Coordinates of C-alpha atoms and ligand atoms in Angstrom, one line a residue:
X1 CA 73.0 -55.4 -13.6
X2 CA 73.4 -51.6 -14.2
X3 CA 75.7 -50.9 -16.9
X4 CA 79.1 -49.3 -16.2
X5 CA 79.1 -45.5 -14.9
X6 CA 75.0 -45.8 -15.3
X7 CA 74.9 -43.9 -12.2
X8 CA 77.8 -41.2 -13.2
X9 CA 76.1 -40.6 -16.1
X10 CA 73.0 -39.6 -14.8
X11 CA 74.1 -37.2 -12.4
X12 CA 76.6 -35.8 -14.8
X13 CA 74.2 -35.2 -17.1
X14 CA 71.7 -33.5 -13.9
X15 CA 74.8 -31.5 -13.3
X16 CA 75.5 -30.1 -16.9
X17 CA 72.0 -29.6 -17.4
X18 CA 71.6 -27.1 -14.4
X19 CA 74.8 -25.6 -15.1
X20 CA 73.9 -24.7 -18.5
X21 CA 70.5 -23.1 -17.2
X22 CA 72.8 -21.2 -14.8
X23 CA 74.8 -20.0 -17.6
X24 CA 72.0 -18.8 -20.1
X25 CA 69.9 -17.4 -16.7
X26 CA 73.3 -15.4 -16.3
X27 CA 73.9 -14.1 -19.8
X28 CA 69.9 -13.0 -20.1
X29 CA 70.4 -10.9 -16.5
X30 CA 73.6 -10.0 -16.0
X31 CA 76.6 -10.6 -18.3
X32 CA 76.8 -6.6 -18.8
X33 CA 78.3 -5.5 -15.9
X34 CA 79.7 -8.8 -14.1
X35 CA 82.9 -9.2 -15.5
X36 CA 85.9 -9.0 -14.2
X37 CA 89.7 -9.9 -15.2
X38 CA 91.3 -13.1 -13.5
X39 CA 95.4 -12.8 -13.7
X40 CA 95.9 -14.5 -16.3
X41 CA 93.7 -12.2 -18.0
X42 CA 90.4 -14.2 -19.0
X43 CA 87.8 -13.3 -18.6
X44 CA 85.4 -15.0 -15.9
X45 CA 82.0 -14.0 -14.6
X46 CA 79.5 -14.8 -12.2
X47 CA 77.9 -17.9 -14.3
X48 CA 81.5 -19.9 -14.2
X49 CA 81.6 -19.7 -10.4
X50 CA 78.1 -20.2 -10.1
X51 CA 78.4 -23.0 -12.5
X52 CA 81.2 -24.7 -10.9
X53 CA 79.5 -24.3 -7.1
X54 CA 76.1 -26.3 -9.1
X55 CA 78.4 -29.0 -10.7
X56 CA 80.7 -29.3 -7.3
X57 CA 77.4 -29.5 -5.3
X58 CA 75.5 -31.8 -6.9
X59 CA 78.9 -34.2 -7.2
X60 CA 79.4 -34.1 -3.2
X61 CA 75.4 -35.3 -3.1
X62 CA 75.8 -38.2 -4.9
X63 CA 79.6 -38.9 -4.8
X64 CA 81.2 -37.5 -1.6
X65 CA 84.4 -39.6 -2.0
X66 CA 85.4 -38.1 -5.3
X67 CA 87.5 -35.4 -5.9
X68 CA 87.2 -32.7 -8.8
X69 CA 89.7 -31.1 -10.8
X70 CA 88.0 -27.8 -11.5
X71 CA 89.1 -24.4 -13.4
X72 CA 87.8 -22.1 -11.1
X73 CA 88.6 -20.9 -7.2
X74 CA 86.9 -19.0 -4.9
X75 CA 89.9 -16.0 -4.7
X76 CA 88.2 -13.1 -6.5
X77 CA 85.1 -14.2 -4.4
X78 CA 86.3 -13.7 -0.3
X79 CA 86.9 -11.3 1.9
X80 CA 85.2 -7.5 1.6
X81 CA 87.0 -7.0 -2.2
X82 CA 84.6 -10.2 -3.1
X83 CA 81.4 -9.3 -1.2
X84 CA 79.7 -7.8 -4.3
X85 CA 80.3 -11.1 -6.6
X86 CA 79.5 -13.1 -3.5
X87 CA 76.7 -12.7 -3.0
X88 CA 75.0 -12.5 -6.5
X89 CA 77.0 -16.0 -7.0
X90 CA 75.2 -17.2 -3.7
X91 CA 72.0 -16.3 -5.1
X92 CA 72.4 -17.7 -8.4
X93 CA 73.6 -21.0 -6.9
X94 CA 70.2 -21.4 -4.4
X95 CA 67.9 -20.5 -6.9
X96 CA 69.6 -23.3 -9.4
X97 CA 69.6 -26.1 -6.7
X98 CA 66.1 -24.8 -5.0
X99 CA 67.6 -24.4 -1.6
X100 CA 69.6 -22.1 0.0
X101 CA 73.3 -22.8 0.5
X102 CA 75.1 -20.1 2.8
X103 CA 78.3 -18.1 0.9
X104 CA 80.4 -20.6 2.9
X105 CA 79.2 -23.6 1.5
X106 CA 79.2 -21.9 -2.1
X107 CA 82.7 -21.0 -1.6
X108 CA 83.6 -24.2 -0.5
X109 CA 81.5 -26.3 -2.9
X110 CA 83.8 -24.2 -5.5
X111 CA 86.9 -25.1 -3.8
X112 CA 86.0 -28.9 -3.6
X113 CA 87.6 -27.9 -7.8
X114 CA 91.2 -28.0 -6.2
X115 CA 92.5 -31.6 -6.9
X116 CA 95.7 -32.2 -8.0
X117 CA 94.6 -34.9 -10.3
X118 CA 96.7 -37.7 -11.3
X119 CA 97.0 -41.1 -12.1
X120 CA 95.3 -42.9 -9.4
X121 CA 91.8 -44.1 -8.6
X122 CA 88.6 -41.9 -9.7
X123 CA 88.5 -37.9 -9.8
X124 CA 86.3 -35.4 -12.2
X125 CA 86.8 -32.6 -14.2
X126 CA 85.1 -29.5 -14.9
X127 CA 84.9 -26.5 -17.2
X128 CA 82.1 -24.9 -16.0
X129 CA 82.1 -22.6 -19.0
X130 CA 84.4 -23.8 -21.4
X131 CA 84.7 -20.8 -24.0
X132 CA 84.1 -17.8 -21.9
X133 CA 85.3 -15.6 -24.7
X134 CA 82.0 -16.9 -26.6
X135 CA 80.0 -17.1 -23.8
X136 CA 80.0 -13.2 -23.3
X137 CA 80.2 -12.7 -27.1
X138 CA 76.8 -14.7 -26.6
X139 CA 78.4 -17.2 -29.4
X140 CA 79.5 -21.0 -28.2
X141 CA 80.4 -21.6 -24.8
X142 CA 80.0 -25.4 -23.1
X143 CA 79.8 -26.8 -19.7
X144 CA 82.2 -29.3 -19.9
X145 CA 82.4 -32.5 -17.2
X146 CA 84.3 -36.0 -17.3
X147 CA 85.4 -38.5 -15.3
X148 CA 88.5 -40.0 -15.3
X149 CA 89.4 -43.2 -13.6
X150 CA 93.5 -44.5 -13.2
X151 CA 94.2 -42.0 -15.7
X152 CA 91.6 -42.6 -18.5
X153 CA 88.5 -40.5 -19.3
X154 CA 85.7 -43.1 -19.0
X155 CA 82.6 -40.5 -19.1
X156 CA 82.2 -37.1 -20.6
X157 CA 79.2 -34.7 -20.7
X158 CA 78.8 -31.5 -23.1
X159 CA 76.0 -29.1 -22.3
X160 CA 75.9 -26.7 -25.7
X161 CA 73.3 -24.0 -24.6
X162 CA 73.5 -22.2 -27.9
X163 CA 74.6 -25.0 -30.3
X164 CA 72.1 -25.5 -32.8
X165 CA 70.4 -29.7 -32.2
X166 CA 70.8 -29.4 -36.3
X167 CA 73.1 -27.2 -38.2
X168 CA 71.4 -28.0 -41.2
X169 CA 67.9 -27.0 -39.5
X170 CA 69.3 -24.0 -37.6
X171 CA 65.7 -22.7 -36.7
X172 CA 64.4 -26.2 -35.3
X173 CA 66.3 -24.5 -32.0
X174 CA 69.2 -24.4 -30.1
X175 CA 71.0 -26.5 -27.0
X176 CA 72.7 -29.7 -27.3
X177 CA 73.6 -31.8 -24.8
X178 CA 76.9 -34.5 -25.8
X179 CA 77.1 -37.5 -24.0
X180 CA 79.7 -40.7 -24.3
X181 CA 80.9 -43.4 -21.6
X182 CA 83.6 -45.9 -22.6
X183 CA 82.7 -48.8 -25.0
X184 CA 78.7 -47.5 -25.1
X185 CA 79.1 -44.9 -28.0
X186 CA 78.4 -41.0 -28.1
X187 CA 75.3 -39.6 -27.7
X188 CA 73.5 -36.2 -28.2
X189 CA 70.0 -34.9 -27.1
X190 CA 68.5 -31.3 -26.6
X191 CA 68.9 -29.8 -23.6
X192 CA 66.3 -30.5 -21.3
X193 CA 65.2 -33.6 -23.0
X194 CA 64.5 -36.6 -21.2
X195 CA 67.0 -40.0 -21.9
X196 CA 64.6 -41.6 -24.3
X197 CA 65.4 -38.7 -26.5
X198 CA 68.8 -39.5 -27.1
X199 CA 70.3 -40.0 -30.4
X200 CA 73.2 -41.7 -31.4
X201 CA 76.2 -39.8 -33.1
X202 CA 79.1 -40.4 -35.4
X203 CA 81.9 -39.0 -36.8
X204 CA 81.6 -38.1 -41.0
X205 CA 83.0 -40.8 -43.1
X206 CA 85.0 -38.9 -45.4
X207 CA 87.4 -40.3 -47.1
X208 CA 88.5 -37.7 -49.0
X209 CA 90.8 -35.1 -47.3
X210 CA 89.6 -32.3 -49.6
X211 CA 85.7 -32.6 -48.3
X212 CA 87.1 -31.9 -44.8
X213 CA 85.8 -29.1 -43.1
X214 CA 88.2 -28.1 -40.6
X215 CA 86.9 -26.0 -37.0
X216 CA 89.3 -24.2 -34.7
X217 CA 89.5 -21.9 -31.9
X218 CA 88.2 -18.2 -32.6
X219 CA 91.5 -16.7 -30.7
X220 CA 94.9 -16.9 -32.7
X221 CA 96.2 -16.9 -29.6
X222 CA 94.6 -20.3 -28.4
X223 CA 95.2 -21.9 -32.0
X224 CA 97.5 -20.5 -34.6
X225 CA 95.6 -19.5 -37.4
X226 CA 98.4 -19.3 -39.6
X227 CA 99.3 -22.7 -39.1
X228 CA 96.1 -24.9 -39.9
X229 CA 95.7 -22.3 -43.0
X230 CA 98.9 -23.8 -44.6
X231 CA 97.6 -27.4 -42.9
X232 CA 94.3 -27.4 -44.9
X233 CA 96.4 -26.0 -48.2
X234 CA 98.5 -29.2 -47.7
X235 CA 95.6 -31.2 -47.6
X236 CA 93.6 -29.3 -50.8
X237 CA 90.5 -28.1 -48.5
X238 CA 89.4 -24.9 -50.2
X239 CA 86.3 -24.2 -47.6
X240 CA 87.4 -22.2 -45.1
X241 CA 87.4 -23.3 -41.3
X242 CA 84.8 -22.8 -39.0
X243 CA 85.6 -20.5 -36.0
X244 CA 83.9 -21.5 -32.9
X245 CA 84.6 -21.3 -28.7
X246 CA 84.6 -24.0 -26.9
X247 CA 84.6 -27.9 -26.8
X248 CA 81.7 -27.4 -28.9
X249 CA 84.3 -28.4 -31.5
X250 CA 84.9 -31.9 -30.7
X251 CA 80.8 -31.7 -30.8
X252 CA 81.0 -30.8 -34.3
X253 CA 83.8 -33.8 -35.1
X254 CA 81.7 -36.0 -32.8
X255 CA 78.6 -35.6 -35.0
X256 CA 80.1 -35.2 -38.3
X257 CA 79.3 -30.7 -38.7
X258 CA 83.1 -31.1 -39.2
X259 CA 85.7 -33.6 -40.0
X260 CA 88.7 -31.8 -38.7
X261 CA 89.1 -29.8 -35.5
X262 CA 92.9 -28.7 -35.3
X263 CA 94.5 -26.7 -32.2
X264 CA 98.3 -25.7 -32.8
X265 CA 100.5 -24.5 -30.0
X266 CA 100.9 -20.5 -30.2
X267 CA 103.2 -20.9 -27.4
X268 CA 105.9 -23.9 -26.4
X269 CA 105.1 -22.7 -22.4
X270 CA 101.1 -23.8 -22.4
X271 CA 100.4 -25.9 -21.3
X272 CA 96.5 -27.3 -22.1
X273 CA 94.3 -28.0 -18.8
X274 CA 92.4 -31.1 -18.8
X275 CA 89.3 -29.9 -18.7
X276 CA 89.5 -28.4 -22.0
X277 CA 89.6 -31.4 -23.7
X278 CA 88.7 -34.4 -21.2
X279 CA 85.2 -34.7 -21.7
X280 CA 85.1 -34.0 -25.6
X281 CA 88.1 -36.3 -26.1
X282 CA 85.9 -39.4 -24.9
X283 CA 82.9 -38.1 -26.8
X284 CA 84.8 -38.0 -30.6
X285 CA 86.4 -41.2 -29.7
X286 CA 83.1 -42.9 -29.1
X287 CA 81.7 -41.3 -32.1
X288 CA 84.6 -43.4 -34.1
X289 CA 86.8 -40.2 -34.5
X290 CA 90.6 -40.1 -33.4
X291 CA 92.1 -37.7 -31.2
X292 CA 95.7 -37.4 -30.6
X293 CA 98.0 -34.3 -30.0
X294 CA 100.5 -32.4 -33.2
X295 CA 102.7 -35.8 -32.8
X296 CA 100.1 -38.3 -32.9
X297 CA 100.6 -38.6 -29.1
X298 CA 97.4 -39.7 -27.6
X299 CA 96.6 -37.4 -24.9
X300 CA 97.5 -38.2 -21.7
X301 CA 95.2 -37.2 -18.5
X302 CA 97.1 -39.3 -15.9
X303 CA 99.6 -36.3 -15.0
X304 CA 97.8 -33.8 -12.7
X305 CA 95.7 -30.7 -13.9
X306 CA 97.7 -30.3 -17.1
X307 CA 98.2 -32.1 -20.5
X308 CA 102.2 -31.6 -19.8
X309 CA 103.0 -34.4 -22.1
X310 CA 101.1 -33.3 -24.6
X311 CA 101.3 -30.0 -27.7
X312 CA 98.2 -29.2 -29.2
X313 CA 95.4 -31.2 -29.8
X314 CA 94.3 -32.9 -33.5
X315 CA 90.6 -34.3 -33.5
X316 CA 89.1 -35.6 -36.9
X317 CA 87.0 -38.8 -38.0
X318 CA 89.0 -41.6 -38.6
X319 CA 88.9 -41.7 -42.7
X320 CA 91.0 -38.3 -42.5
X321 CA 93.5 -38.7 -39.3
X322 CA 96.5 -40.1 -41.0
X323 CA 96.4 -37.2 -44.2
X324 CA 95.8 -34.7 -41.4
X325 CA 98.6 -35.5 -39.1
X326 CA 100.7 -35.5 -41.9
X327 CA 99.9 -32.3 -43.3
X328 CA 100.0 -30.9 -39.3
X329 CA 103.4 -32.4 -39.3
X330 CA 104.4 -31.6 -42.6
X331 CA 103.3 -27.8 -41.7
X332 CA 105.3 -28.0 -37.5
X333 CA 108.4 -29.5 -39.0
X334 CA 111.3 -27.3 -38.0
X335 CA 109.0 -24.2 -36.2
X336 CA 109.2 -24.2 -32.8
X337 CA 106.4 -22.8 -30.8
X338 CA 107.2 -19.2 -29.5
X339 CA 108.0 -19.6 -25.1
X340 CA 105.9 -16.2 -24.5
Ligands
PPS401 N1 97.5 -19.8 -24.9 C1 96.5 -20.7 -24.9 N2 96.6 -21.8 -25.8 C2 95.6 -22.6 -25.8 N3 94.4 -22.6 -25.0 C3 94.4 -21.5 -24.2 C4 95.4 -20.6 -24.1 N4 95.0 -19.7 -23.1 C5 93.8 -20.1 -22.7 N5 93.4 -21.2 -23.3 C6 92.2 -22.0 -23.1 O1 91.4 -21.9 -24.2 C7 90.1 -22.2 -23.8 C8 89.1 -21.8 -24.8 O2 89.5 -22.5 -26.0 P1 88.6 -22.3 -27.3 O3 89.0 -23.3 -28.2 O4 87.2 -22.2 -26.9 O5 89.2 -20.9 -27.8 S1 88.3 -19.8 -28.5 O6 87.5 -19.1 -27.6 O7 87.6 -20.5 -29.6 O8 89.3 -19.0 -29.1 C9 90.0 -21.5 -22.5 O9 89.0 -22.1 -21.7 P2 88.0 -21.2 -20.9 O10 88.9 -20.3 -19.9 O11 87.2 -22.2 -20.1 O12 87.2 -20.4 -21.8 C10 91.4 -21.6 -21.9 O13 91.5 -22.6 -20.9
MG402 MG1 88.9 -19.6 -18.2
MG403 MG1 88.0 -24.0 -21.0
MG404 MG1 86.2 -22.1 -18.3

């Protein structure tokens, strides 16, 4: 009998892995000039559209009855204001796949992203490049992708293009691929590498909350700084943190490069989207870490495209959770996030 989400996990991982060759292709070529400003200010570029159209595509071919809850949208994309983007995007996305695919099927295969989410039955979700910041500062980025089923991530896959395979053997090369279904343990492998390469990860078994390193978010204004400073003074940690894009943090927890990975509301109106955090959630949980939000909430990806129930996000192996979420609550007693 095949084991559970066999299948899934094979074409998620066939999926991240041509993503991520999207991605590096991209930032080699044409990162430079191919940039442009969403609303909401990020900034996105031809590899996270291209990306997402890849990912979408590849899901529809093998699993035609699930939906994805994606980041991305074809908008900057259509109509004459779009043509430019278009068509590189169109390129990019037949020479990945080797076969052509018409702009309308890219655009759609983008749009197949659009799912509400929700409690019910089986849908994905995808961060095509999680990290774009890094990705264009040619830093951390991931391709991030998970499954979740009745409201529970059950499969999560991390493609880490420039993530060294050993931090402690930085020049034994880069690109990591994170992989983790429900009750079969987290796994890493380079990128590229077949299955029987796989190798399985843990979280660090420190005890001791002053051996924690701690990781957060480069931007202050995705993780307050301020905040996890006085955090890791509660808890006597005199290293200080590790500053990396992406869910290439809850890669680092996963596989024990750090022990605590703390994200602290800047603002009380963001909400987090779930795929920020879907995929790496399962991946530190399978590697025996915890993962919970500022309240010790565990977060919940049954409510649409948005963690709405949730603040924040706390990740840490397990020997370390209850210090930390007491110095994190120690630290958020009586400060309310600002609403800008
Ligand atoms: N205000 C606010 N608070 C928290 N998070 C936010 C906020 N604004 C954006 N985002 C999301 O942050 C995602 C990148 O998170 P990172 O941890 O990689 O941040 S950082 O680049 O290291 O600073 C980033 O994901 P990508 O857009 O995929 O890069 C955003 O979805
Ligand atoms: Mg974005
Ligand atoms: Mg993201
Ligand atoms: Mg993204």
């Amino acid at each position: 009998m095949p084991a559970y989400l066999e299948k899934e996990r094979a074409v998620a991982i066939e999926a991240v892995e041509r993503a991520a060759r999207v991605c590096t292709a991209v930032f080699q070529r044409l990162v430079t000039d191919e940039t442009l400003t969403k609303k909401d200010k990020s900034p996105v570029t031809v590899a996270d559209f291209g990306a997402q159209a890849v990912v979408n595509a590849i899901l529809e071919r093998h699993f035609p009855d699930d939906p994805v809850v994606g980041e991305e949208d074809s908008r900057d994309l259509q109509g004459d204001g779009g043509r430019a983007l278009r068509e590189k995007v169109v390129e990019l996305v037949g020479s990945a796949l080797d076969r052509p695919m018409a702009a309308d099927e890219v655009l759609r295969a983008i749009d197949r992203g659009q799912h509400a989410g929700g409690p019910a039955g089986r849908h994905w979700t995808l961060d095509p490049i999680d990290g774009t910041k890094g990705f264009l500062r040619g830093e951390q980025f991931a391709v991030c992708l998970a499954l979740v089923v009745d409201g529970k991530v059950r499969l999560g896959v991390v493609g880490c293009p420039n993530l060294p395979y050993d931090m402690s053997r930085p020049a034994e090369g880069r690109g990591v691929l994170a992989v983790a279904v429900e009750g079969q343990g987290a796994f890493q492998r380079r990128l590229g590498a077949s299955d029987a390469a796989e190798q399985r990860i843990r979280a660090s078994g420190v005890a001791d909350p002053r051996d924690a390193a701690v990781c957060e978010s480069v931007e202050a204004g995705h993780s307050s700084h301020s905040d996890s400073a006085q955090i890791a003074q509660l808890l006597g940690i005199s290293k200080q943190p590790v500053r990396m894009d992406s869910q290439c943090k809850y890669v680092a927890v996963a596989r024990g490069d750090a022990d605590i990975y703390l994200r602290l509301p800047v603002s009380s109106s963001y909400a987090e989207k779930i795929w920020d955090h879907a995929a790496g959630n399962i991946i530190v949980r399978e590697a025996g870490g915890c993962v919970a939000d500022v309240s010790g909430r565990p977060l919940d990806f049954s409510l649409g495209r948005t963690l709405s129930q949730n603040a924040g996000v706390i990740a840490t192996s397990a020997g370390v959770f209850d210090a930390t979420m007491a110095a994190v609550q120690q630290t958020l007693a009586g400060k309310a996030p600002s609403a800008s």
